[in-house]
Protein backbone atom coordinates (compact mmCIF):
# COMPACT_ATOMS: atom_id res chain seq x y z
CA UNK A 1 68.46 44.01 73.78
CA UNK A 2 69.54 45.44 70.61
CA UNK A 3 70.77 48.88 70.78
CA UNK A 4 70.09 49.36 66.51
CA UNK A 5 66.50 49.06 67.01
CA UNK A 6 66.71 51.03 70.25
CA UNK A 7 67.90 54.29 67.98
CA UNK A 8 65.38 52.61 65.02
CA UNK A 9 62.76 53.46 67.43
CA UNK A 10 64.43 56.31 68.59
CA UNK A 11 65.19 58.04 64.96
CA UNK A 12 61.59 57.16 64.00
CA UNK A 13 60.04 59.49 67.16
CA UNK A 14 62.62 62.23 66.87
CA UNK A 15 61.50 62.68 62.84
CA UNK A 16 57.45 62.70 63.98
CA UNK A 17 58.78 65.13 67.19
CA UNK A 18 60.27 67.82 64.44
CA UNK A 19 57.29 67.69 62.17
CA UNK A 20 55.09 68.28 65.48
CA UNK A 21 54.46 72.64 66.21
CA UNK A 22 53.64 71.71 69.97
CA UNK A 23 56.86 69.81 70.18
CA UNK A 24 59.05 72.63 68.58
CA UNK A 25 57.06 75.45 70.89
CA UNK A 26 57.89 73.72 74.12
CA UNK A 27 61.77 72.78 73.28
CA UNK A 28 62.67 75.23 71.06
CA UNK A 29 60.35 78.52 70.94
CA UNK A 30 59.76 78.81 74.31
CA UNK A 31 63.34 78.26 76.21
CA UNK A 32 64.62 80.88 73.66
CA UNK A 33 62.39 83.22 73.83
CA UNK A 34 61.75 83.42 77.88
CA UNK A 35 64.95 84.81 79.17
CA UNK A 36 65.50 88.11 76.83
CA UNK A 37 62.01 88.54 77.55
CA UNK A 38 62.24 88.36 81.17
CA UNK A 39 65.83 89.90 81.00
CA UNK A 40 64.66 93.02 78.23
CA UNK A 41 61.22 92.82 78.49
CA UNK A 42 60.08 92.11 82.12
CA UNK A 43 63.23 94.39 83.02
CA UNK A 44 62.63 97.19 80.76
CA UNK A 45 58.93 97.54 81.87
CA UNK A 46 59.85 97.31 86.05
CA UNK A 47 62.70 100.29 84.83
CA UNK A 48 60.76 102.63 83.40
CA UNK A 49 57.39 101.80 86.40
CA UNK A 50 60.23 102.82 88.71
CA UNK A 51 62.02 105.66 87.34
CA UNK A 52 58.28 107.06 86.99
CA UNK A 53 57.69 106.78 89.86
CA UNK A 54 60.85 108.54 91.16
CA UNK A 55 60.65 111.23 88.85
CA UNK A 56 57.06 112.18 90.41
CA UNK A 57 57.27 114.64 93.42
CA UNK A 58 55.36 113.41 96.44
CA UNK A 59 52.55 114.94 97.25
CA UNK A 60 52.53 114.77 101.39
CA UNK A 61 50.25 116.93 103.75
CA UNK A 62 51.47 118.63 106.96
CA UNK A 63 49.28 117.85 110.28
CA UNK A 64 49.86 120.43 113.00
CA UNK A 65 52.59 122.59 112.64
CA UNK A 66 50.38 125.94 113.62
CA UNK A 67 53.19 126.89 116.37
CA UNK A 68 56.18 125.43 114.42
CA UNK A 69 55.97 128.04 111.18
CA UNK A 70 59.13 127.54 110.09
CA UNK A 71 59.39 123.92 109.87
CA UNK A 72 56.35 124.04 107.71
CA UNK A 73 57.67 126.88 105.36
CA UNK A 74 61.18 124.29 104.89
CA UNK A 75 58.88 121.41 104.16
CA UNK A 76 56.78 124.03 101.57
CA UNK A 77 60.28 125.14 99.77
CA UNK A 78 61.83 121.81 99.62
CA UNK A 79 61.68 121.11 95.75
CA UNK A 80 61.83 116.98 96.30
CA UNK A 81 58.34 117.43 98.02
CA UNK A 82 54.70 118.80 97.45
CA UNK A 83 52.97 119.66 100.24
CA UNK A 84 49.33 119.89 99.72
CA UNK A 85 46.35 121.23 102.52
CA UNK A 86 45.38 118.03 104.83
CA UNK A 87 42.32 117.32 104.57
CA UNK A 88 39.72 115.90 107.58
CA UNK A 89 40.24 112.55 105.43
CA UNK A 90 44.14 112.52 104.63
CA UNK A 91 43.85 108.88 105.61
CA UNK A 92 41.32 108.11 102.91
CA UNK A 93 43.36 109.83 100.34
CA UNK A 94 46.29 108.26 101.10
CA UNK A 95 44.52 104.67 100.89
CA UNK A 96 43.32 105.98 97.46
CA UNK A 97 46.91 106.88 96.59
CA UNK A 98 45.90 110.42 95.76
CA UNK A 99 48.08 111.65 98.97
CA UNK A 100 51.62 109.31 99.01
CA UNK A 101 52.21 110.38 103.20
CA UNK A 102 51.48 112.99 105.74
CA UNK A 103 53.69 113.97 108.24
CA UNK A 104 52.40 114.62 112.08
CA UNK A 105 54.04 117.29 114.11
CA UNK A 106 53.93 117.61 117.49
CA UNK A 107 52.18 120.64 119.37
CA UNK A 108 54.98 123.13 120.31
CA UNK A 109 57.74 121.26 117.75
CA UNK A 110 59.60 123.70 117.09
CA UNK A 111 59.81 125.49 121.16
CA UNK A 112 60.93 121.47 122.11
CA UNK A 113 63.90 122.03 119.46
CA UNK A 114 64.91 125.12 121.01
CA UNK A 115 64.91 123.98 124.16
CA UNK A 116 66.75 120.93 123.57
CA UNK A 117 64.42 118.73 123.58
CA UNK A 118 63.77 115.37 120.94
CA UNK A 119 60.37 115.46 120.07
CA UNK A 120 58.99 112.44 117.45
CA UNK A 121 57.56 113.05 114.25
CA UNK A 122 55.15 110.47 112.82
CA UNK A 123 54.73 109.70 109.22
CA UNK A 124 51.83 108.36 107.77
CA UNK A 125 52.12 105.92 104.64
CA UNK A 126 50.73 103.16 102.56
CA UNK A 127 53.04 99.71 103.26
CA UNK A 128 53.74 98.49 99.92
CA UNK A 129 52.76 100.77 97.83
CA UNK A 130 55.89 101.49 95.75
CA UNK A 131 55.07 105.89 95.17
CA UNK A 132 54.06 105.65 99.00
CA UNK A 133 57.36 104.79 99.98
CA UNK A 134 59.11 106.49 97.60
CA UNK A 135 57.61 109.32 99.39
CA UNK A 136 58.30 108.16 102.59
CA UNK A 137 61.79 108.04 101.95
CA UNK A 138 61.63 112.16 100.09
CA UNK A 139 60.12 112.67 104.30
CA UNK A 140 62.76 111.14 106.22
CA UNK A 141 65.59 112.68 103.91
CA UNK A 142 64.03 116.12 104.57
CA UNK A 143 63.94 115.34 108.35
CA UNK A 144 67.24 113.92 108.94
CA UNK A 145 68.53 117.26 106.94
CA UNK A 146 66.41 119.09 109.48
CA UNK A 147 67.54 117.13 112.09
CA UNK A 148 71.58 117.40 111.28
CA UNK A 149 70.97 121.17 110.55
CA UNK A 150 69.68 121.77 114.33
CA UNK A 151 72.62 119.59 115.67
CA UNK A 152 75.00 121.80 114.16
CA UNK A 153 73.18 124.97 115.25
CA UNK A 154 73.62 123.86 118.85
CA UNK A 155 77.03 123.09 118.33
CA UNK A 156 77.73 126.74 117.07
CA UNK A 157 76.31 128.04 120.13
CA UNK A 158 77.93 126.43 122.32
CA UNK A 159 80.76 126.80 120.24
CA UNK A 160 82.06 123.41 119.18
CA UNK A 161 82.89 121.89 116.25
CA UNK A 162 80.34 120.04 113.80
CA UNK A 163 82.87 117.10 113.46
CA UNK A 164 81.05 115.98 117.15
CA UNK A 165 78.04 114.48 115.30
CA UNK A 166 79.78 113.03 112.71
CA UNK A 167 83.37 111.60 114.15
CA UNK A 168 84.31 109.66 111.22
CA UNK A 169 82.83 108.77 107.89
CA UNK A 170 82.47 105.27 105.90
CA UNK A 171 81.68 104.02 102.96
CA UNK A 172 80.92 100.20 100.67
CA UNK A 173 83.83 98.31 98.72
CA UNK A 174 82.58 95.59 96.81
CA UNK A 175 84.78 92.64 96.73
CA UNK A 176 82.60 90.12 94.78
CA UNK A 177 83.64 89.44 91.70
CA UNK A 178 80.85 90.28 88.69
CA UNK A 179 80.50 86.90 87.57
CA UNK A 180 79.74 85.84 91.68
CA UNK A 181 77.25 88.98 91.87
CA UNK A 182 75.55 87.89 88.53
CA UNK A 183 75.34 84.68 90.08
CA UNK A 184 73.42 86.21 93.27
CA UNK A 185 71.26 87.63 91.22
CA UNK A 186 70.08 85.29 88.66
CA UNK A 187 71.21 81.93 90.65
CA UNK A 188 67.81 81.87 92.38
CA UNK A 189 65.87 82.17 88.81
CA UNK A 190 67.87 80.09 86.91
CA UNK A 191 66.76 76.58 88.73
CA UNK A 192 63.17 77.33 89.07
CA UNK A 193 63.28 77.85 85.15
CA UNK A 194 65.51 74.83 84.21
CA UNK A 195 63.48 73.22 86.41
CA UNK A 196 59.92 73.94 84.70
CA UNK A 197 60.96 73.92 80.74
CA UNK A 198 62.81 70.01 81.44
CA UNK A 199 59.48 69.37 82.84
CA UNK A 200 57.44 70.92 80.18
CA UNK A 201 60.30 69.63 77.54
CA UNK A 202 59.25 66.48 78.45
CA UNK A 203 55.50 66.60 78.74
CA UNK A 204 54.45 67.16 74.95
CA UNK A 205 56.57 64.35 73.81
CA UNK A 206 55.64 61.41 76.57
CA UNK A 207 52.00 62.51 76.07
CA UNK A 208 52.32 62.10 72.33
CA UNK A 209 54.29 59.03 72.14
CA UNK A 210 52.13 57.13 74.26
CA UNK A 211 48.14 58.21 74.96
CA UNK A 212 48.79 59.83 71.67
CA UNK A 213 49.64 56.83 69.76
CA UNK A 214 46.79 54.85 71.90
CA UNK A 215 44.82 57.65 70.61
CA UNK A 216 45.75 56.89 66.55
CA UNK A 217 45.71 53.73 66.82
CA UNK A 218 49.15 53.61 65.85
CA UNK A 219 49.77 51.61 69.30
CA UNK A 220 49.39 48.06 68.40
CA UNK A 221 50.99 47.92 65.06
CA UNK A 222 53.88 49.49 66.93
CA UNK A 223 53.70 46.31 69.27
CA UNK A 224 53.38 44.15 66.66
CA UNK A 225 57.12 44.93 64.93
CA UNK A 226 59.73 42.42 65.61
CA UNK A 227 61.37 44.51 68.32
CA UNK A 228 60.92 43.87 71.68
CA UNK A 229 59.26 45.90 74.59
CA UNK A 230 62.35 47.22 75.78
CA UNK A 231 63.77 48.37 73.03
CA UNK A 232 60.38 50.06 72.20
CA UNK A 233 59.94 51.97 75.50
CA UNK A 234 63.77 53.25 75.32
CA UNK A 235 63.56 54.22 72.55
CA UNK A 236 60.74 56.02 73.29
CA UNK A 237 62.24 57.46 76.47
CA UNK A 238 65.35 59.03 74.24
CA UNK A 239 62.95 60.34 72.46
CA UNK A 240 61.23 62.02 75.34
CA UNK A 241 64.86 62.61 77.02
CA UNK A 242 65.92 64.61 74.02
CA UNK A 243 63.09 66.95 74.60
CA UNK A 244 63.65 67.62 78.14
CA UNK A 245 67.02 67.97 77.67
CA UNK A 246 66.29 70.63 74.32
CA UNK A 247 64.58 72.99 76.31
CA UNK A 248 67.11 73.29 78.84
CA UNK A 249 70.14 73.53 76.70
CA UNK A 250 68.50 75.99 74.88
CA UNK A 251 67.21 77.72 77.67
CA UNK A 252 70.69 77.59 79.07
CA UNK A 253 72.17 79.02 75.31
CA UNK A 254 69.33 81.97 75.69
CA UNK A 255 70.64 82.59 79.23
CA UNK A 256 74.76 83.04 78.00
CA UNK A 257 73.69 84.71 74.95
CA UNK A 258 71.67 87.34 77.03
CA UNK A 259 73.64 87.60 79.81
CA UNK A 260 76.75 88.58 76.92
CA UNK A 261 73.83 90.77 75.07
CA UNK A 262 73.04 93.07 78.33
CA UNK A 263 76.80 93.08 79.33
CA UNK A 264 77.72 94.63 76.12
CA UNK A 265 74.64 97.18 76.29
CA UNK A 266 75.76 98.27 79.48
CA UNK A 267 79.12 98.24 79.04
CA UNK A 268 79.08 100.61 75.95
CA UNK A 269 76.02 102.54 77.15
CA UNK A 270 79.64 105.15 76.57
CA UNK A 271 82.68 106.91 78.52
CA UNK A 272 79.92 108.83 81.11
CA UNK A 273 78.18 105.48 82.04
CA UNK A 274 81.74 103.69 82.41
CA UNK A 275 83.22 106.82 84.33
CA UNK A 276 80.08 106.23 86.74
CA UNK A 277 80.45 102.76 87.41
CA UNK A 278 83.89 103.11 88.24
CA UNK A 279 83.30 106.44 90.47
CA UNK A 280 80.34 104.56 92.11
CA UNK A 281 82.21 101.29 92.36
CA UNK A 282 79.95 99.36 90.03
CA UNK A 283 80.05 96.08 88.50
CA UNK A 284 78.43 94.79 85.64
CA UNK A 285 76.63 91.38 87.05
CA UNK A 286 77.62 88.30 84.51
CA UNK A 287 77.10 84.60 84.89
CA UNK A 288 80.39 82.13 85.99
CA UNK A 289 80.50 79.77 83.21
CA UNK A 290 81.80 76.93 84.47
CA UNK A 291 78.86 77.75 86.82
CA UNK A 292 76.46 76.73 83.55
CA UNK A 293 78.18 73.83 82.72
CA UNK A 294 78.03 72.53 86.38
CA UNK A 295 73.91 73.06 86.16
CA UNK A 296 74.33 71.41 82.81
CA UNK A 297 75.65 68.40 84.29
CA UNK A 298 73.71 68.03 87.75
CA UNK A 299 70.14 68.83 85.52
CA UNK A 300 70.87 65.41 83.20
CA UNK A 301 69.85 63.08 85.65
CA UNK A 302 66.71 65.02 86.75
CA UNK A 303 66.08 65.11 82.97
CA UNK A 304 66.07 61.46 82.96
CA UNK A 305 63.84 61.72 86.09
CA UNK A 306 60.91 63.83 84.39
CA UNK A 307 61.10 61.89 81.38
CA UNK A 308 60.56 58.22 83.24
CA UNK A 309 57.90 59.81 85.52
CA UNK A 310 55.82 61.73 83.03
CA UNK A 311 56.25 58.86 80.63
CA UNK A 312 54.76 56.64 83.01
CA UNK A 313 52.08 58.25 84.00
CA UNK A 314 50.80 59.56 80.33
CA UNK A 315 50.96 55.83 79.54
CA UNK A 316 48.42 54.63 81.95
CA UNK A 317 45.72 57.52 80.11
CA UNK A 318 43.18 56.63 76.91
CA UNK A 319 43.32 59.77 75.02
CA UNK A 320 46.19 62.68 74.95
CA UNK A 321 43.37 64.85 76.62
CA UNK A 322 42.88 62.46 79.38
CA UNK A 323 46.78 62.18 79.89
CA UNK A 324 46.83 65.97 79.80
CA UNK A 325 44.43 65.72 83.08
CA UNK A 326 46.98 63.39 84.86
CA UNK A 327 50.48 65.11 84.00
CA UNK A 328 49.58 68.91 84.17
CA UNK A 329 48.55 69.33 88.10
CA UNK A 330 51.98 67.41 88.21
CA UNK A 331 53.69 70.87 87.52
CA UNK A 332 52.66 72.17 91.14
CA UNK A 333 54.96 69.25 92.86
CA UNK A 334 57.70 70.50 90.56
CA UNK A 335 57.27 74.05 90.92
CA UNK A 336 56.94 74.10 94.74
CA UNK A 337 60.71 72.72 95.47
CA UNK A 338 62.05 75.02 92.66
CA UNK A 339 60.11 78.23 94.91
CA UNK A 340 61.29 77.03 98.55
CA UNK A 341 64.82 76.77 97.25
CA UNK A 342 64.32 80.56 95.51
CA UNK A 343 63.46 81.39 99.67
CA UNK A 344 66.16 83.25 101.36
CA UNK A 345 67.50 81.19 104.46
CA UNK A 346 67.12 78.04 102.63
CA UNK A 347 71.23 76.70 103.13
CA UNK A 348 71.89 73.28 101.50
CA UNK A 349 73.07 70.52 103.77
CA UNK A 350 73.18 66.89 103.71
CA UNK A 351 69.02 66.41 104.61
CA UNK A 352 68.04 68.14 101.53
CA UNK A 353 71.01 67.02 99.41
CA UNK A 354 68.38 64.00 99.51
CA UNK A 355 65.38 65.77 98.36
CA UNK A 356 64.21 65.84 94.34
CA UNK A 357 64.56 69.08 92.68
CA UNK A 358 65.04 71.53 96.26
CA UNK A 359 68.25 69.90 96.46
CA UNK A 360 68.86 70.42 92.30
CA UNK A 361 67.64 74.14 92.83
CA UNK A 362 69.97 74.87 95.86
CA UNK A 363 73.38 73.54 94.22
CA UNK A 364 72.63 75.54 91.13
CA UNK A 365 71.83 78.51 92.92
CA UNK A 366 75.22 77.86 94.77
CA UNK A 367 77.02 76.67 91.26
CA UNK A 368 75.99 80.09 90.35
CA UNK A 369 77.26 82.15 92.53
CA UNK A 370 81.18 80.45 92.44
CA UNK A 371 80.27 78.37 95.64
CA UNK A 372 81.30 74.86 94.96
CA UNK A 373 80.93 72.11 97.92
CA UNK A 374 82.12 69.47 95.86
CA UNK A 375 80.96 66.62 98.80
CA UNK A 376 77.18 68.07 98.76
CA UNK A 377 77.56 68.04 94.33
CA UNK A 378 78.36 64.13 94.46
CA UNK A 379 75.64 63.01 97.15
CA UNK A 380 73.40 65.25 95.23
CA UNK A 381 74.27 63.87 91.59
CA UNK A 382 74.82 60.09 92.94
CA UNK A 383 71.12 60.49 94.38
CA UNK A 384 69.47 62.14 91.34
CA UNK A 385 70.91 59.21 89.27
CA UNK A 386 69.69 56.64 91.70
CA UNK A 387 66.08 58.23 91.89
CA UNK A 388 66.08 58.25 87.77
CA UNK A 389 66.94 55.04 87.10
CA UNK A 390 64.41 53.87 89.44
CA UNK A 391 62.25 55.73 87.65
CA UNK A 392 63.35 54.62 84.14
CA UNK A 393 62.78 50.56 85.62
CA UNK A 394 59.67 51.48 86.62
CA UNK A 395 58.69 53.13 83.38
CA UNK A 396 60.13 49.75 81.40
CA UNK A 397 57.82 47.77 84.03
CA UNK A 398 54.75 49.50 83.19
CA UNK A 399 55.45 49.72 79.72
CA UNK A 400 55.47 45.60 79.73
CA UNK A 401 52.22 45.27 81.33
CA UNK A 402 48.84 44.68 79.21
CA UNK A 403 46.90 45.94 81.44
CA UNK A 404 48.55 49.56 81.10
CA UNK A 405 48.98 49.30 77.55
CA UNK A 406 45.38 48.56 76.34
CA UNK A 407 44.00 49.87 79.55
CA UNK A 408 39.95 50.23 78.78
């Protein structure tokens, strides 16, 4: 095997690879592009849906309440609601989301709190519906108010002190570092996109350098070079490799860049937003990176992985539509390990330290988020490299055959 005509081969692919727009979109374009827009874009839009949505005062409706007067005229005045006449069909309107929750009090509510007595409110809402609950939650505030107001009222008659309902206060301390709270949050995204763009990385290239050259014609004078098979398929494969590997570093270059980007924004968003975070205890999530050089590492062999298996099976098609057909419904077997390992519950261990991709999505995750079980990082690793170069023989194999190579 001669390694010059290995990069010959090699050098030859990556020059047609630049000059191809599908290649550059899928490496380049793409990786770059998809995590300010999820981070900015994605983020800016759920932001602002939200903050509408908490800036609008619920409309609710009252049901009952004739005997408890003054509970109604509190829920009237309170400025964080809008209490609107309920209608025979307040369940309609609140499926149409023209009424976000009405509130059911019982007959004689009001004579039961004088008395003593704990009589249960029911609220009416619409589960999952974001302005719903948002008004569900304006309701319960108002009623625990309520609720604390009449404890204290008994209290002062019977002359004790309010401290009784509330004997001692608490309150949160985060101890997390940012970087290990950035990793929480983003350490369940990050796999399942490394995961897709080496797959995708990978597909455009192994398409085009094999049903696409069966497809020119440009096959067979290939084969007819004085280099051998081997050399022709690896380099080939580095060729394919290089584009897998592309769209992750520069996915993985998008993500640091970003993740610098919106820690800058927020902290200089000025002295009041600074003066809050510290007064509320915030942190500003960021990434670990050691944390991205450890995914940088474990994600090679599974590079090598997509590369041998897509390569393999685009060689066995006629035409680059025809390989198309075979290697796109491939993506749902690579996206469904990425989403269990995104599940919450999902712990690694040493059974699915063993299993392609869920196992490469739970160490990042972990990577991440500053958790590093070294033991679980080598099986892991040791097994990703055995399953690629399986792969990679059995793509060399293939790539020998006749019968693949001028299948008709």
């Amino acid at each position: 095997m001669n390694v010059h005509n290995i990069f010959t081969v090699y050098r030859k692919e990556l020059i047609d690879a630049l000059r191809d727009r599908r290649t550059l979109l899928s490496t380049i374009i793409i990786p770059v592009l998809v995590i300010p827009l999820l981070t900015f874009g994605v983020g800016k839009i759920a932001s602002s849906v939200i903050n509408k949505a908490r800036a609008e005062t619920p409309a609710i409706a009252v049901l009952g309440g004739a005997d408890s007067p003054e509970v109604v005229a509190q829920f009237k005045s309170a400025k964080s609601l809008k209490v609107v006449p309920a209608a025979p069909d307040w369940k309609q309107q609140i499926t149409d989301k023209r009424l976000r929750a009405a509130v059911q009090l019982p007959e004689g509510f009001e004579a039961g709190l004088k008395r003593g007595e704990a009589p249960a409110v029911a609220i009416y809402y619409y589960e999952g519906e974001l302005k719903s609950q948002l008004g569900v939650s304006e309701v319960e505030n108002f009623l625990r108010t309520l609720r604390d107001q009449t404890a204290v009222e008994r209290l002062k008659e019977r002359g004790l002190p309010a401290s009784l309902v509330k004997p001692f206060d608490f309150k949160r301390e985060n101890v997390a570092p940012p970087e290990k709270v950035g990793g929480n949050m983003f350490g369940g995204i990050v796999p399942y996109l490394i995961i897709i763009l080496c797959f995708t990385g990978a597909m455009y290239p192994a398409i085009d350098l094999t049903a696409g050259e069966k497809e020119r014609g440009t096959m067979e004078t290939l084969l007819c070079s004085p280099v051998a098979r081997v050399e022709i398929v690896l380099g080939k494969f580095l060729m394919v490799l290089t584009g897998s590997i592309s769209a992750m570093v520069f996915m993985l270059l998008s993500l640091g860049t970003t993740a610098m980007m919106a820690g800058t924004l927020f902290a200089g968003a000025g002295a009041k937003a600074a003066a809050g975070a510290v007064k509320s205890n915030a942190v500003i999530p960021m990434i670990d990176p050691l944390g991205l050089v450890g995914v940088l590492a474990m994600v090679l062999p599974v590079a090598v992985l997509f590369s041998a298996v897509i390569f393999t099976v685009a060689l066995f098609a006629k035409s680059y539509k025809e390989a198309q057909s075979y290697v796109a419904p491939m993506m749902i077997v690579v996206i469904m390990p990425a989403v269990i390992g995104m599940l919450p519950g999902i712990d690694l261990n040493a059974q699915l330290a063993l299993v392609p991709l869920l196992n490469l999505s739970l160490v990042c995750k972990e990577m991440l988020s500053g958790i590093w079980h070294w033991h679980y990082i080598a099986l892991i690793f040791g097994s990703s490299c055995v399953y690629a170069g399986v792969a990679l023989a059995v793509a060399v194999r293939m790539f020998n055959r006749e019968s693949v190579i001028f299948r008709s």
